[in-house]
Short mmCIF file of C-alpha atoms and ligand atoms in Angstrom, two decimals:
data_model
loop_
_atom_site.label_atom_id
_atom_site.label_comp_id
_atom_site.label_asym_id
_atom_site.label_seq_id
_atom_site.Cartn_x
_atom_site.Cartn_y
_atom_site.Cartn_z
CA MET A 1 114.17 100.33 68.98
CA ILE A 2 112.92 97.59 71.28
CA THR A 3 113.71 93.87 71.35
CA ILE A 4 111.39 91.55 73.21
CA THR A 5 112.00 88.00 74.42
CA GLY A 6 109.72 85.93 76.61
CA GLN A 7 106.29 84.40 76.34
CA GLU A 8 103.73 86.00 74.10
CA PRO A 9 100.83 87.59 75.93
CA HIS A 10 97.72 85.44 75.59
CA ALA A 11 95.23 86.99 77.94
CA SER A 12 91.71 88.26 78.01
CA PHE A 13 91.13 91.26 80.20
CA ASP A 14 88.19 93.01 81.68
CA ALA A 15 88.99 96.64 82.26
CA THR A 16 86.06 96.97 84.63
CA ASP A 17 87.45 94.38 87.04
CA ASP A 18 89.04 96.62 89.64
CA ARG A 19 90.48 93.65 91.55
CA LYS A 20 93.12 93.45 88.88
CA ALA A 21 94.27 96.96 89.56
CA ARG A 22 95.86 96.15 92.93
CA GLU A 23 99.55 95.70 92.55
CA ALA A 24 101.95 95.06 95.40
CA CYS A 25 105.33 94.40 93.99
CA GLY A 26 109.08 94.71 94.13
CA VAL A 27 110.93 97.15 91.87
CA CYS A 28 114.57 97.96 91.28
CA GLY A 29 116.78 99.91 88.90
CA VAL A 30 120.51 99.95 88.17
CA TYR A 31 122.78 102.51 86.55
CA ALA A 32 126.25 101.01 86.29
CA PRO A 33 128.21 101.54 83.05
CA GLY A 34 130.65 98.74 82.38
CA MET A 35 128.88 96.28 84.67
CA ASP A 36 126.51 93.42 83.89
CA VAL A 37 123.41 95.35 84.95
CA ALA A 38 120.97 92.60 83.93
CA ARG A 39 122.67 90.14 86.26
CA MET A 40 122.70 92.71 89.06
CA THR A 41 119.00 93.35 88.51
CA PHE A 42 118.34 89.61 88.49
CA PHE A 43 119.95 89.20 91.93
CA ALA A 44 118.25 92.31 93.28
CA LEU A 45 114.90 90.87 92.15
CA TYR A 46 115.86 87.57 93.74
CA ALA A 47 116.14 89.40 97.06
CA LEU A 48 112.76 91.06 96.45
CA GLN A 49 111.01 87.80 95.58
CA HIS A 50 108.87 87.98 98.74
CA ARG A 51 107.23 91.11 97.28
CA GLY A 52 105.84 89.21 94.31
CA GLN A 53 105.89 85.70 92.92
CA GLU A 54 103.49 85.91 90.01
CA SER A 55 105.78 87.30 87.33
CA ALA A 56 109.22 88.81 86.90
CA GLY A 57 110.81 91.01 84.27
CA ILE A 58 113.93 92.96 83.42
CA CYS A 59 114.37 95.69 80.86
CA THR A 60 117.74 97.18 79.83
CA VAL A 61 118.93 99.92 77.48
CA GLU A 62 122.05 99.70 75.37
CA ARG A 63 122.93 102.77 73.26
CA GLY A 64 119.28 103.69 72.80
CA ILE A 65 118.10 100.14 72.14
CA ALA A 66 115.86 98.60 74.78
CA HIS A 67 115.77 94.88 75.57
CA ILE A 68 113.13 93.23 77.70
CA HIS A 69 112.44 89.76 79.01
CA LYS A 70 109.54 88.93 81.29
CA GLY A 71 107.56 85.85 82.16
CA LEU A 72 105.25 84.22 84.65
CA GLY A 73 106.64 82.64 87.80
CA LEU A 74 109.53 83.14 90.18
CA VAL A 75 112.62 85.13 89.24
CA SER A 76 114.61 81.87 89.03
CA GLN A 77 112.00 80.34 86.71
CA VAL A 78 111.80 83.32 84.36
CA PHE A 79 115.51 83.97 83.80
CA ASN A 80 118.38 81.84 82.55
CA GLU A 81 121.83 82.52 81.09
CA ASP A 82 120.40 82.73 77.57
CA ASN A 83 117.77 85.37 78.15
CA LEU A 84 119.96 87.34 80.58
CA GLY A 85 122.61 87.42 77.86
CA VAL A 86 120.24 89.31 75.56
CA LEU A 87 119.68 91.99 78.20
CA ARG A 88 122.73 94.13 77.44
CA GLY A 89 123.29 97.73 78.44
CA SER A 90 124.42 99.93 81.29
CA LEU A 91 120.98 100.76 82.69
CA SER A 92 118.15 98.51 83.71
CA ILE A 93 114.98 98.15 85.73
CA GLY A 94 113.31 95.07 87.14
CA HIS A 95 109.99 94.03 88.61
CA THR A 96 108.40 91.15 90.52
CA ARG A 97 104.62 91.08 90.61
CA TYR A 98 102.55 90.01 93.56
CA ALA A 99 99.67 87.63 92.95
CA THR A 100 96.46 89.51 93.56
CA THR A 101 93.72 87.17 94.67
CA GLY A 102 91.16 86.81 91.94
CA SER A 103 93.29 88.60 89.37
CA SER A 104 94.37 87.00 86.15
CA VAL A 105 97.78 85.37 86.06
CA HIS A 106 98.70 86.50 82.57
CA LEU A 107 101.74 87.98 80.98
CA THR A 108 99.82 91.08 79.96
CA ASN A 109 100.00 92.16 83.61
CA ALA A 110 103.70 91.34 83.92
CA GLN A 111 106.11 94.24 84.19
CA PRO A 112 108.17 96.19 83.28
CA TYR A 113 106.02 97.83 80.62
CA LEU A 114 108.13 98.96 77.69
CA ILE A 115 107.08 101.26 74.86
CA GLU A 116 108.77 103.42 72.26
CA THR A 117 108.07 107.16 72.63
CA ALA A 118 109.08 110.43 70.99
CA LEU A 119 111.91 110.61 73.54
CA GLY A 120 113.06 107.02 72.93
CA PRO A 121 112.32 103.85 74.92
CA LEU A 122 110.33 104.10 78.13
CA GLY A 123 110.21 101.24 80.63
CA ILE A 124 108.14 101.29 83.82
CA ALA A 125 108.22 99.12 86.94
CA HIS A 126 105.55 100.08 89.46
CA ASN A 127 104.79 99.14 93.05
CA GLY A 128 101.56 100.55 94.41
CA ASN A 129 98.11 101.33 93.21
CA LEU A 130 96.71 104.54 91.71
CA THR A 131 93.39 105.50 93.23
CA ASN A 132 92.17 107.63 90.31
CA THR A 133 92.81 105.01 87.61
CA PRO A 134 89.26 105.03 86.14
CA ALA A 135 89.42 108.78 85.43
CA LEU A 136 92.97 108.54 84.07
CA ARG A 137 91.99 105.62 81.81
CA ARG A 138 89.00 107.51 80.45
CA ASP A 139 91.21 110.50 79.76
CA LEU A 140 93.78 108.40 77.88
CA LEU A 141 91.14 106.57 75.84
CA GLN A 142 89.48 109.87 74.87
CA ARG A 143 92.85 111.13 73.69
CA GLY A 144 93.07 108.09 71.40
CA VAL A 145 95.64 106.15 73.42
CA GLY A 146 95.06 102.38 73.26
CA LEU A 147 95.52 100.20 76.34
CA THR A 148 96.26 96.48 76.36
CA SER A 149 95.47 95.59 79.98
CA SER A 150 93.49 96.66 83.03
CA SER A 151 96.67 97.54 84.90
CA ASP A 152 97.20 101.00 86.34
CA SER A 153 100.90 100.56 85.63
CA GLU A 154 100.16 100.63 81.91
CA VAL A 155 98.16 103.80 82.54
CA ILE A 156 101.26 105.32 84.18
CA THR A 157 103.38 104.32 81.18
CA GLN A 158 101.00 105.94 78.71
CA MET A 159 100.52 109.03 80.87
CA LEU A 160 104.28 109.58 80.98
CA ALA A 161 104.59 109.04 77.23
CA GLY A 162 101.98 111.72 76.57
CA ALA A 163 102.77 114.08 79.45
CA ASP A 164 103.67 117.75 78.92
CA GLY A 165 107.35 118.55 78.65
CA GLN A 166 110.34 117.99 76.40
CA THR A 167 112.34 116.05 78.96
CA TRP A 168 111.56 113.08 81.18
CA ASP A 169 112.21 115.26 84.22
CA ALA A 170 109.39 117.58 83.13
CA ARG A 171 107.07 114.74 82.11
CA ILE A 172 107.46 112.93 85.41
CA GLN A 173 106.63 116.14 87.28
CA ASP A 174 103.60 116.63 85.04
CA PHE A 175 102.47 113.04 85.71
CA MET A 176 102.80 113.59 89.47
CA ARG A 177 100.38 116.51 89.31
CA THR A 178 97.55 114.23 88.10
CA ALA A 179 98.32 110.81 89.59
CA GLU A 180 96.75 110.00 92.95
CA GLY A 181 97.48 107.08 95.24
CA ALA A 182 100.48 104.87 95.75
CA TYR A 183 103.43 104.62 93.39
CA SER A 184 107.05 103.74 93.84
CA LEU A 185 108.46 103.65 90.33
CA ALA A 186 111.66 102.59 88.60
CA ILE A 187 111.68 104.20 85.15
CA LEU A 188 114.07 103.39 82.32
CA THR A 189 114.81 105.85 79.54
CA ARG A 190 117.43 106.08 76.78
CA ASP A 191 120.12 107.43 79.09
CA ALA A 192 118.90 107.46 82.67
CA VAL A 193 117.13 105.45 85.34
CA TYR A 194 114.60 107.40 87.40
CA ALA A 195 113.23 106.47 90.80
CA VAL A 196 110.00 108.16 91.87
CA ARG A 197 108.07 107.93 95.12
CA ASP A 198 104.55 109.31 95.50
CA PRO A 199 104.12 112.36 97.77
CA TRP A 200 102.55 110.27 100.53
CA GLY A 201 105.33 107.69 100.45
CA PHE A 202 102.96 104.72 100.68
CA ARG A 203 105.41 102.14 99.41
CA PRO A 204 109.12 102.04 100.26
CA LEU A 205 112.02 102.84 97.91
CA CYS A 206 115.71 103.33 98.66
CA ILE A 207 118.96 104.12 96.90
CA GLY A 208 122.45 102.69 97.19
CA ARG A 209 125.89 102.88 95.58
CA VAL A 210 127.60 100.05 93.86
CA ASN A 211 131.21 99.63 92.83
CA GLY A 212 132.20 103.30 93.20
CA SER A 213 130.41 104.86 90.23
CA GLY A 214 127.22 102.79 89.96
CA TRP A 215 123.81 103.40 91.54
CA VAL A 216 120.97 101.11 92.50
CA VAL A 217 117.39 101.81 93.59
CA ALA A 218 115.17 99.15 95.12
CA SER A 219 111.95 98.65 97.03
CA GLU A 220 113.91 97.38 100.03
CA SER A 221 117.46 97.65 101.30
CA CYS A 222 117.81 93.83 101.40
CA ALA A 223 118.17 93.98 97.60
CA LEU A 224 121.12 96.36 97.92
CA SER A 225 122.98 94.11 100.36
CA THR A 226 122.49 91.12 98.06
CA ILE A 227 124.33 92.79 95.18
CA ASP A 228 127.01 94.29 97.44
CA ALA A 229 125.68 97.83 97.08
CA THR A 230 125.91 100.23 100.01
CA PHE A 231 122.67 101.66 101.35
CA VAL A 232 122.71 105.46 100.98
CA ARG A 233 119.21 106.53 102.03
CA GLU A 234 115.51 106.15 101.47
CA ILE A 235 113.97 108.09 98.62
CA GLU A 236 111.73 110.71 100.15
CA PRO A 237 107.99 110.93 99.59
CA GLY A 238 107.44 113.12 96.51
CA GLU A 239 111.07 112.81 95.40
CA ILE A 240 112.25 112.18 91.84
CA ILE A 241 115.78 110.86 91.41
CA ARG A 242 117.64 110.58 88.13
CA LEU A 243 120.66 108.30 87.81
CA GLY A 244 122.71 109.06 84.73
CA ALA A 245 126.09 110.08 83.33
CA ASP A 246 126.03 113.26 85.43
CA GLY A 247 125.52 111.30 88.65
CA VAL A 248 122.48 111.61 90.88
CA THR A 249 120.01 114.47 90.47
CA SER A 250 117.04 114.93 92.78
CA TRP A 251 113.84 117.00 92.65
CA ARG A 252 111.24 117.28 95.34
CA THR A 253 107.61 117.90 94.57
CA PRO A 254 105.48 119.66 97.21
CA ALA A 255 105.08 117.45 100.26
CA ARG A 256 101.68 116.27 101.53
CA PRO A 257 100.52 117.53 104.92
CA ARG A 258 101.32 114.09 106.29
CA GLN A 259 103.12 111.03 105.07
CA ALA A 260 101.71 107.55 104.85
CA LEU A 261 104.24 104.71 104.63
CA CYS A 262 102.24 101.46 104.85
CA ILE A 263 102.47 100.25 108.45
CA PHE A 264 101.82 96.71 107.23
CA GLU A 265 105.32 96.72 105.70
CA TYR A 266 106.53 96.46 109.30
CA VAL A 267 103.97 93.83 110.30
CA TYR A 268 104.37 91.41 107.41
CA PHE A 269 105.34 92.63 104.02
CA ALA A 270 108.99 93.75 104.14
CA ARG A 271 111.87 91.36 104.69
CA PRO A 272 113.11 91.40 108.29
CA ASP A 273 116.67 92.27 107.22
CA SER A 274 115.54 95.45 105.45
CA LEU A 275 115.77 98.94 106.90
CA LEU A 276 112.70 101.16 106.86
CA GLU A 277 112.83 104.73 108.18
CA GLY A 278 116.23 104.01 109.65
CA ARG A 279 115.08 100.97 111.64
CA SER A 280 115.61 97.27 111.05
CA VAL A 281 112.28 95.61 110.31
CA HIS A 282 113.37 92.70 112.49
CA TRP A 283 113.88 95.07 115.43
CA VAL A 284 110.40 96.55 114.96
CA ARG A 285 108.85 93.06 114.79
CA ARG A 286 110.54 91.99 118.03
CA LYS A 287 109.17 95.14 119.61
CA LEU A 288 105.68 94.33 118.31
CA GLY A 289 105.97 90.91 119.94
CA ALA A 290 107.19 92.42 123.23
CA ARG A 291 104.31 94.88 123.28
CA LEU A 292 101.87 92.04 122.53
CA ALA A 293 103.25 90.16 125.55
CA GLN A 294 102.68 93.24 127.74
CA GLU A 295 99.13 93.70 126.49
CA HIS A 296 98.07 90.04 126.47
CA PRO A 297 100.12 87.87 128.84
CA ILE A 298 99.13 84.26 129.50
CA ASP A 299 100.61 81.39 131.45
CA ALA A 300 102.11 78.83 129.06
CA ASP A 301 105.06 76.49 128.44
CA MET A 302 106.26 77.60 125.04
CA VAL A 303 105.98 80.47 122.54
CA ILE A 304 106.06 79.53 118.86
CA GLY A 305 105.77 81.75 115.81
CA VAL A 306 104.15 80.87 112.50
CA PRO A 307 107.27 80.53 110.36
CA ASP A 308 108.83 82.49 108.85
CA SER A 309 106.91 85.72 108.86
CA ALA A 310 106.07 85.71 112.60
CA THR A 311 109.36 84.39 113.98
CA ALA A 312 110.68 87.81 115.03
CA HIS A 313 107.36 88.73 116.68
CA ALA A 314 107.39 85.43 118.61
CA ILE A 315 110.98 86.00 119.80
CA GLY A 316 109.92 89.44 121.04
CA TYR A 317 106.94 87.93 122.87
CA SER A 318 109.13 85.27 124.46
CA ASN A 319 111.86 87.72 125.58
CA GLU A 320 109.31 90.00 127.19
CA SER A 321 107.18 87.30 128.84
CA GLY A 322 109.96 84.93 129.88
CA VAL A 323 108.03 82.00 128.33
CA PRO A 324 110.65 80.01 126.33
CA PHE A 325 110.68 80.33 122.56
CA GLY A 326 110.55 77.05 120.62
CA GLU A 327 110.33 76.12 116.97
CA GLY A 328 107.11 74.10 117.05
CA LEU A 329 106.36 74.20 113.36
CA ILE A 330 108.72 73.35 110.53
CA LYS A 331 107.97 75.00 107.22
CA ASN A 332 108.69 73.38 103.90
CA ARG A 333 110.95 76.00 102.31
CA TYR A 334 110.10 75.01 98.80
CA ILE A 335 106.42 75.78 98.97
CA GLY A 336 105.33 79.23 97.90
CA ARG A 337 103.02 81.38 99.92
CA THR A 338 99.55 80.06 100.58
CA PHE A 339 97.87 83.03 98.98
CA ILE A 340 99.15 82.06 95.55
CA GLN A 341 96.22 79.67 95.33
CA PRO A 342 93.13 81.83 95.43
CA ASP A 343 90.83 78.82 95.64
CA GLU A 344 89.62 78.34 99.23
CA ARG A 345 89.85 74.54 99.20
CA LEU A 346 93.46 74.59 97.99
CA ARG A 347 94.37 77.24 100.58
CA ARG A 348 93.24 74.90 103.35
CA ARG A 349 95.10 71.90 102.00
CA LYS A 350 98.24 73.89 101.49
CA VAL A 351 98.59 74.65 105.18
CA ALA A 352 99.22 70.95 105.87
CA LEU A 353 101.59 70.76 102.91
CA LYS A 354 103.47 73.75 104.20
CA TYR A 355 103.94 73.09 107.94
CA ASN A 356 104.76 70.03 110.04
CA PRO A 357 104.61 70.15 113.84
CA LEU A 358 107.56 69.02 115.97
CA PRO A 359 106.94 66.21 118.47
CA ASP A 360 107.98 68.26 121.52
CA LEU A 361 104.64 70.09 121.55
CA SER A 362 103.09 67.11 123.27
CA GLY A 363 101.32 67.97 126.53
CA LYS A 364 102.40 71.63 126.31
CA ARG A 365 100.46 74.87 126.64
CA ILE A 366 101.40 76.80 123.53
CA ILE A 367 101.32 80.51 122.74
CA LEU A 368 101.04 80.68 118.96
CA VAL A 369 102.16 84.07 117.62
CA ASP A 370 101.25 85.17 114.11
CA ASP A 371 101.89 88.56 112.52
CA SER A 372 98.33 88.98 111.25
CA ILE A 373 95.01 87.32 110.54
CA VAL A 374 93.56 88.32 107.19
CA ARG A 375 90.87 85.92 105.97
CA GLY A 376 91.29 83.58 108.92
CA THR A 377 91.85 80.55 106.71
CA THR A 378 95.45 79.77 107.72
CA SER A 379 95.11 79.85 111.51
CA GLY A 380 92.45 77.13 111.94
CA PRO A 381 94.42 74.38 110.15
CA ILE A 382 97.63 75.40 111.97
CA VAL A 383 95.87 75.17 115.34
CA ALA A 384 94.52 71.75 114.32
CA LEU A 385 98.07 70.61 113.47
CA LEU A 386 99.30 71.72 116.90
CA ARG A 387 96.49 69.84 118.63
CA GLN A 388 97.16 66.71 116.57
CA ALA A 389 100.76 66.96 117.75
CA GLY A 390 99.49 66.82 121.33
CA ALA A 391 99.40 70.50 122.36
CA ARG A 392 97.29 70.71 125.52
CA GLU A 393 96.26 74.37 125.07
CA VAL A 394 96.71 76.77 122.16
CA HIS A 395 96.56 80.52 122.84
CA MET A 396 96.86 82.64 119.75
CA ARG A 397 98.43 86.09 119.93
CA VAL A 398 98.39 88.30 116.84
CA ALA A 399 101.06 91.01 116.49
CA SER A 400 98.77 93.46 114.70
CA PRO A 401 95.21 94.73 115.26
CA PRO A 402 92.18 93.12 113.57
CA ILE A 403 92.21 93.87 109.82
CA ARG A 404 88.77 95.25 109.02
CA TYR A 405 89.30 97.33 105.89
CA PRO A 406 90.66 96.48 102.43
CA CYS A 407 93.82 98.07 101.06
CA PHE A 408 93.54 100.37 98.05
CA MET A 409 97.22 101.28 98.12
CA GLY A 410 98.83 98.16 96.79
CA VAL A 411 98.69 95.31 99.32
CA ASP A 412 96.53 92.36 98.41
CA MET A 413 94.50 92.33 101.60
CA ALA A 414 91.32 90.61 100.39
CA SER A 415 88.00 92.37 99.91
CA GLN A 416 86.05 93.49 102.94
CA ASP A 417 83.65 90.51 102.71
CA GLU A 418 86.62 88.17 102.99
CA LEU A 419 88.25 89.89 105.98
CA ILE A 420 87.23 87.78 108.96
CA ALA A 421 87.58 90.59 111.52
CA ALA A 422 85.27 92.81 109.48
CA HIS A 423 82.37 90.47 110.29
CA GLN A 424 83.26 88.49 113.41
CA SER A 425 84.13 89.44 116.96
CA THR A 426 87.38 88.24 118.53
CA ASP A 427 85.44 85.56 120.46
CA GLU A 428 83.77 84.33 117.28
CA ILE A 429 87.12 84.20 115.48
CA ALA A 430 88.62 82.28 118.42
CA ARG A 431 85.85 79.68 118.10
CA HIS A 432 86.23 79.61 114.32
CA ILE A 433 89.96 78.82 114.46
CA GLY A 434 89.63 76.57 117.51
CA VAL A 435 91.95 78.26 120.03
CA ASP A 436 91.63 78.39 123.82
CA SER A 437 92.14 82.16 123.70
CA LEU A 438 92.81 84.80 121.08
CA ALA A 439 94.08 88.38 121.45
CA TYR A 440 95.28 91.02 119.04
CA LEU A 441 97.82 93.82 119.52
CA SER A 442 96.14 97.22 119.95
CA LEU A 443 96.58 99.93 117.33
CA GLU A 444 98.40 102.05 119.95
CA GLY A 445 100.68 99.10 120.60
CA LEU A 446 101.46 98.77 116.90
CA ARG A 447 102.13 102.50 116.54
CA SER A 448 104.37 102.58 119.60
CA ALA A 449 106.73 100.02 118.01
CA VAL A 450 107.06 101.82 114.67
CA PRO A 451 109.45 104.77 114.06
CA GLY A 452 107.90 108.12 114.97
CA ASN A 453 105.28 106.40 117.16
CA GLY A 454 103.34 105.52 114.05
CA VAL A 455 102.92 109.16 112.95
CA GLY A 456 103.23 109.42 109.16
CA HIS A 457 102.00 105.90 108.41
CA CYS A 458 98.99 104.54 106.58
CA GLN A 459 97.07 102.23 108.92
CA ALA A 460 93.84 102.25 106.92
CA CYS A 461 93.53 98.43 106.94
CA PHE A 462 93.11 98.70 110.72
CA ASP A 463 91.13 101.92 111.15
CA GLY A 464 89.57 102.65 107.74
CA ASP A 465 91.14 106.13 107.55
CA TYR A 466 92.39 106.20 103.95
P1 AMP B 21 94.72 84.36 106.40
O1 AMP B 21 94.61 82.90 106.34
O2 AMP B 21 94.10 85.03 105.21
O3 AMP B 21 94.23 84.94 107.71
O4 AMP B 21 96.26 84.71 106.28
C1 AMP B 21 97.03 85.15 107.34
C2 AMP B 21 98.45 84.72 107.13
O5 AMP B 21 98.90 85.19 105.86
C3 AMP B 21 99.37 85.26 108.17
O6 AMP B 21 100.13 84.16 108.63
C4 AMP B 21 100.27 86.24 107.47
O7 AMP B 21 101.62 86.00 107.77
C5 AMP B 21 100.02 86.04 106.00
N1 AMP B 21 99.68 87.30 105.32
C6 AMP B 21 99.35 88.48 105.85
N2 AMP B 21 99.09 89.41 104.90
C7 AMP B 21 99.25 88.80 103.73
C8 AMP B 21 99.14 89.22 102.38
N3 AMP B 21 98.83 90.48 102.05
N4 AMP B 21 99.38 88.30 101.44
C9 AMP B 21 99.72 87.05 101.76
N5 AMP B 21 99.84 86.59 103.00
C10 AMP B 21 99.61 87.45 103.99
#
């Protein structure tokens, strides 16, 4: 049986609109008998908010009965004491969904997905993007399975429900034989939480212990720290983990010839206090900044980062170059990310709403460090703000290479037409954003800062090698 609270879906969907299929999100799952798992999931999602602000949802199971609440907006907007109180049980999963530019902001796309199956309730929270969704959809529809959205996560839910095998362990393995692309999943069943990572390991997923006998899985380790869980390890590419009454069970499906953790997690996406591949993301970002300073030095009075995402890169640049680090721009903490507004005009206006320059920029030569340039819409207005504040020169340094290719693996990276570096040279971009000079980190420089010298990472947005 399933109980549902939350807004009623009221969406129209176009299954042929592939823009809607891109999902970059945060997922988590908790197995902790005797504890308030919904509240733990809520706080874990709170820590994963940067991975998605469009919708949030939690699904729990209590003696075979599933409860779900999901809604549009931030975790803190979707949940309150009343709806958390309904989410009883000892197992749960949660999801925050990332706004995909151009995609519909409707509850039909909100996760987790929850259905009743022959093996009891099945809840799915997915981060990633399947690359063979059209074929999988056709196959499901031909088998008479109805779909309510254009989301590949619903396809995963229905594939698992109809997969071969009498147990979820077998069905998940069957699903993994046909699914292609990126998926880090938290799956809820009658008596276990599963965590599954695709054989390439595109998106992160880790596991931790809580309160002695409980277990937590989450997209990033920052979610574990928030709920006082101890990080145990990352879930390996191709690994299936089951958390249940008999503890932790793990299966490994055949590995791919190489692995492909998204390198952009290090550049921008992950929280700096998370660990990826045994390294602090903050440490990697400082190293990216240091390498950028080696590759593209320039005489200046002050290094500033675009807050908050490029602060660590800017500190790294400053330490390496000896040019003092300064704050420069103050960010309004209560404004969401610029990309939430897909409309170009609003994106421009939001930059001024989001940042204010400090007066001590006056007369100074500034090195402005940002982690990345995607569409090139944010940088121009920021540079204009710095000049209005009296900056004498603005030299922009970008701690990642030019982004020329779209992402099909779950990061909303804009389409190729929208990617400024796909169509303009560095000099043209410099003129477009109004800087005195512009330079990007090389791909070798990026790889050298990442664990394993970048081997085993997807860098397709930079080099087009999917
Ligand atoms: P743009 O104006 O499109 O060039 O946006 C670049 C800015 O957005 C940089 O300051 C990044 O920190 C940030 N950013 C990079 N990637 C993304 C993404 N996938 N979604 C939202 N913001 C991003």
